[in-house]
Amino acid sequence: MRKVLRCLLLTLMTLCFSLPALGAAEAATVALLPLINNVAGDELAGQIYYKEAINALKSKKGFVLVENDALTAAIEAAKVGNAVPTQAALAKIAKDGDVDIVFALQLDELSKRERQLPGERIAKLNLQGKAVAYNRLNGAFYEHKLKSDKEIDVSLTARWDWKHEEFGRAVRQEIDRALRAK
């Protein structure tokens, strides 16, 4: 009888200790600031920025994109101009908007230039910008310059928008890096 009681008590204690571990962890909230587009006449870049950033966040577990009135008011109060916000401004946006991570991207140059070489035509990408993020949970500030000067044969870019495709890839890469920043 004693052995049965001990077994029952041990089982009950095991269940009680393991219950807190069964609860789901809360997801980190992420705010995307609007793209700071310094490229004249390129409205498509903003659409690609949001599309790729949202898809990158969806593919990551534990992160939720947030958009609400308090966050919009915090972004407008920061008065972001033609340059990415500073660490202090991002921290203020995170605090006032009640989000865990704030991400901003600045696009300074996005162009494709073709040149003729003997026997082939080469397209060269010129992508320049800057990405910043602030993580309120651990106080980490992420800052990275975007720069790409890839070259590809022009015939491979004839049926798709290569420069915007590369920009989208850079956005996904920067979101991934910013979420892993410590």
Short mmCIF file of C-alpha atoms in Angstrom, two decimals:
data_model
loop_
_atom_site.label_atom_id
_atom_site.label_comp_id
_atom_site.label_asym_id
_atom_site.label_seq_id
_atom_site.Cartn_x
_atom_site.Cartn_y
_atom_site.Cartn_z
CA MET A 1 0.00 0.00 0.00
CA ARG A 2 2.83 2.36 0.84
CA LYS A 3 4.44 1.73 -2.54
CA VAL A 4 1.23 2.60 -4.36
CA LEU A 5 0.84 5.84 -2.38
CA ARG A 6 4.45 6.77 -3.09
CA CYS A 7 3.95 6.12 -6.78
CA LEU A 8 0.79 8.24 -6.85
CA LEU A 9 2.47 11.05 -4.92
CA LEU A 10 5.51 10.93 -7.20
CA THR A 11 3.27 11.03 -10.29
CA LEU A 12 1.31 13.98 -8.88
CA MET A 13 4.50 15.90 -8.08
CA THR A 14 5.89 15.22 -11.56
CA LEU A 15 2.72 16.58 -13.16
CA CYS A 16 2.75 19.66 -10.95
CA PHE A 17 6.37 20.46 -11.80
CA SER A 18 5.90 19.94 -15.55
CA LEU A 19 2.72 22.05 -15.97
CA PRO A 20 4.55 25.41 -16.23
CA ALA A 21 6.74 24.01 -19.00
CA LEU A 22 3.68 23.11 -21.07
CA GLY A 23 2.56 26.75 -21.38
CA ALA A 24 3.31 28.39 -24.71
CA ALA A 25 5.92 31.14 -24.81
CA GLU A 26 4.74 34.55 -25.88
CA ALA A 27 5.79 35.73 -29.33
CA ALA A 28 7.97 38.81 -29.74
CA THR A 29 6.16 41.72 -31.37
CA VAL A 30 7.83 43.37 -34.37
CA ALA A 31 7.18 46.80 -35.90
CA LEU A 32 8.20 47.64 -39.47
CA LEU A 33 8.86 51.29 -40.10
CA PRO A 34 7.99 52.51 -43.61
CA LEU A 35 10.76 52.24 -46.18
CA ILE A 36 12.92 55.35 -46.41
CA ASN A 37 13.18 55.44 -50.19
CA ASN A 38 15.78 57.91 -51.49
CA VAL A 39 15.60 56.51 -55.03
CA ALA A 40 13.67 58.93 -57.23
CA GLY A 41 10.81 57.42 -59.22
CA ASP A 42 10.91 53.92 -57.70
CA GLU A 43 7.55 53.35 -55.98
CA LEU A 44 7.75 49.59 -56.45
CA ALA A 45 10.54 49.32 -53.87
CA GLY A 46 8.14 50.13 -51.01
CA GLN A 47 5.74 47.37 -52.04
CA ILE A 48 8.56 44.85 -52.34
CA TYR A 49 9.92 45.93 -48.95
CA TYR A 50 6.62 45.23 -47.17
CA LYS A 51 5.96 42.00 -49.07
CA GLU A 52 9.36 40.50 -48.38
CA ALA A 53 9.55 41.71 -44.78
CA ILE A 54 6.12 40.28 -43.95
CA ASN A 55 6.98 36.97 -45.62
CA ALA A 56 10.29 36.81 -43.73
CA LEU A 57 8.47 37.39 -40.42
CA LYS A 58 5.84 34.76 -41.25
CA SER A 59 8.54 32.17 -41.88
CA LYS A 60 10.08 32.77 -38.43
CA LYS A 61 8.45 31.21 -35.40
CA GLY A 62 8.03 33.36 -32.32
CA PHE A 63 7.61 36.72 -34.05
CA VAL A 64 4.38 38.63 -34.70
CA LEU A 65 4.05 41.74 -36.86
CA VAL A 66 2.16 44.50 -35.04
CA GLU A 67 0.39 47.53 -36.43
CA ASN A 68 -1.88 49.64 -34.23
CA ASP A 69 -2.77 53.26 -33.45
CA ALA A 70 -0.25 53.64 -30.61
CA LEU A 71 2.56 52.40 -32.84
CA THR A 72 1.50 54.67 -35.72
CA ALA A 73 1.45 57.65 -33.35
CA ALA A 74 4.92 56.73 -32.02
CA ILE A 75 6.32 56.49 -35.57
CA GLU A 76 4.81 59.84 -36.54
CA ALA A 77 6.15 61.45 -33.35
CA ALA A 78 9.67 60.25 -34.23
CA LYS A 79 9.54 62.30 -37.45
CA VAL A 80 11.67 59.96 -39.54
CA GLY A 81 13.13 61.93 -42.44
CA ASN A 82 15.38 60.74 -45.26
CA ALA A 83 17.69 58.76 -42.97
CA VAL A 84 17.18 55.81 -40.64
CA PRO A 85 16.38 56.69 -37.02
CA THR A 86 19.04 56.62 -34.32
CA GLN A 87 19.18 54.03 -31.57
CA ALA A 88 17.49 56.41 -29.14
CA ALA A 89 14.66 57.13 -31.59
CA LEU A 90 14.10 53.41 -32.21
CA ALA A 91 14.07 52.76 -28.46
CA LYS A 92 11.47 55.51 -28.00
CA ILE A 93 9.31 54.07 -30.79
CA ALA A 94 9.56 50.61 -29.21
CA LYS A 95 8.60 51.95 -25.79
CA ASP A 96 5.77 54.24 -26.94
CA GLY A 97 4.40 51.68 -29.43
CA ASP A 98 4.77 48.82 -26.91
CA VAL A 99 6.65 46.52 -29.31
CA ASP A 100 9.70 44.35 -28.73
CA ILE A 101 11.59 44.87 -32.00
CA VAL A 102 11.60 47.88 -34.35
CA PHE A 103 13.05 47.52 -37.87
CA ALA A 104 13.81 50.29 -40.38
CA LEU A 105 15.40 50.25 -43.82
CA GLN A 106 16.78 53.06 -45.98
CA LEU A 107 17.27 52.60 -49.72
CA ASP A 108 19.76 55.05 -51.25
CA GLU A 109 20.54 53.50 -54.64
CA LEU A 110 18.91 50.78 -56.73
CA SER A 111 19.95 50.65 -60.36
CA LYS A 112 21.06 48.29 -63.08
CA ARG A 113 23.73 49.19 -65.58
CA GLU A 114 24.55 47.18 -68.67
CA ARG A 115 27.95 47.01 -70.29
CA GLN A 116 29.20 45.32 -73.40
CA LEU A 117 32.11 42.91 -73.19
CA PRO A 118 33.54 40.98 -76.14
CA GLY A 119 30.98 38.26 -76.84
CA GLU A 120 28.58 39.05 -73.97
CA ARG A 121 26.54 41.76 -72.27
CA ILE A 122 26.75 42.06 -68.49
CA ALA A 123 24.27 43.73 -66.15
CA LYS A 124 25.69 45.16 -62.94
CA LEU A 125 23.50 45.89 -59.92
CA ASN A 126 24.09 48.92 -57.73
CA LEU A 127 22.26 48.46 -54.42
CA GLN A 128 23.06 50.70 -51.47
CA GLY A 129 21.23 51.40 -48.27
CA LYS A 130 21.18 50.90 -44.54
CA ALA A 131 19.20 48.70 -42.17
CA VAL A 132 18.74 49.28 -38.44
CA ALA A 133 16.81 47.48 -35.74
CA TYR A 134 16.36 47.81 -32.01
CA ASN A 135 15.44 44.91 -29.72
CA ARG A 136 13.80 46.19 -26.55
CA LEU A 137 13.95 42.76 -24.89
CA ASN A 138 17.74 42.63 -24.72
CA GLY A 139 18.68 46.22 -25.62
CA ALA A 140 20.50 45.15 -28.79
CA PHE A 141 20.95 47.64 -31.61
CA TYR A 142 21.54 46.26 -35.10
CA GLU A 143 23.02 48.38 -37.88
CA HIS A 144 24.21 47.15 -41.27
CA LYS A 145 24.98 48.80 -44.61
CA LEU A 146 23.35 47.26 -47.66
CA LYS A 147 25.71 47.01 -50.58
CA SER A 148 25.57 44.80 -53.62
CA ASP A 149 27.42 44.97 -56.90
CA LYS A 150 26.42 41.64 -58.42
CA GLU A 151 26.94 41.00 -62.09
CA ILE A 152 24.88 38.71 -64.31
CA ASP A 153 24.45 38.03 -68.02
CA VAL A 154 21.78 40.34 -69.47
CA SER A 155 20.02 37.47 -71.23
CA LEU A 156 19.18 35.97 -67.82
CA THR A 157 17.36 39.13 -66.72
CA ALA A 158 15.18 39.57 -69.80
CA ARG A 159 11.98 38.08 -68.35
CA TRP A 160 11.99 39.35 -64.78
CA ASP A 161 12.81 42.41 -62.71
CA TRP A 162 16.25 41.41 -61.50
CA LYS A 163 17.11 44.56 -59.54
CA HIS A 164 13.89 44.45 -57.47
CA GLU A 165 14.29 40.70 -56.99
CA GLU A 166 17.75 41.30 -55.52
CA PHE A 167 16.37 44.10 -53.35
CA GLY A 168 13.73 41.71 -51.99
CA ARG A 169 16.42 39.15 -51.24
CA ALA A 170 18.41 41.81 -49.37
CA VAL A 171 15.30 42.75 -47.32
CA ARG A 172 14.75 39.10 -46.32
CA GLN A 173 18.41 38.77 -45.39
CA GLU A 174 18.40 41.94 -43.26
CA ILE A 175 15.21 40.95 -41.43
CA ASP A 176 16.77 37.58 -40.62
CA ARG A 177 19.98 39.19 -39.37
CA ALA A 178 18.11 41.80 -37.33
CA LEU A 179 15.95 39.19 -35.60
CA ARG A 180 19.06 37.20 -34.63
CA ALA A 181 20.98 40.26 -33.32
CA LYS A 182 22.13 40.02 -29.74
#
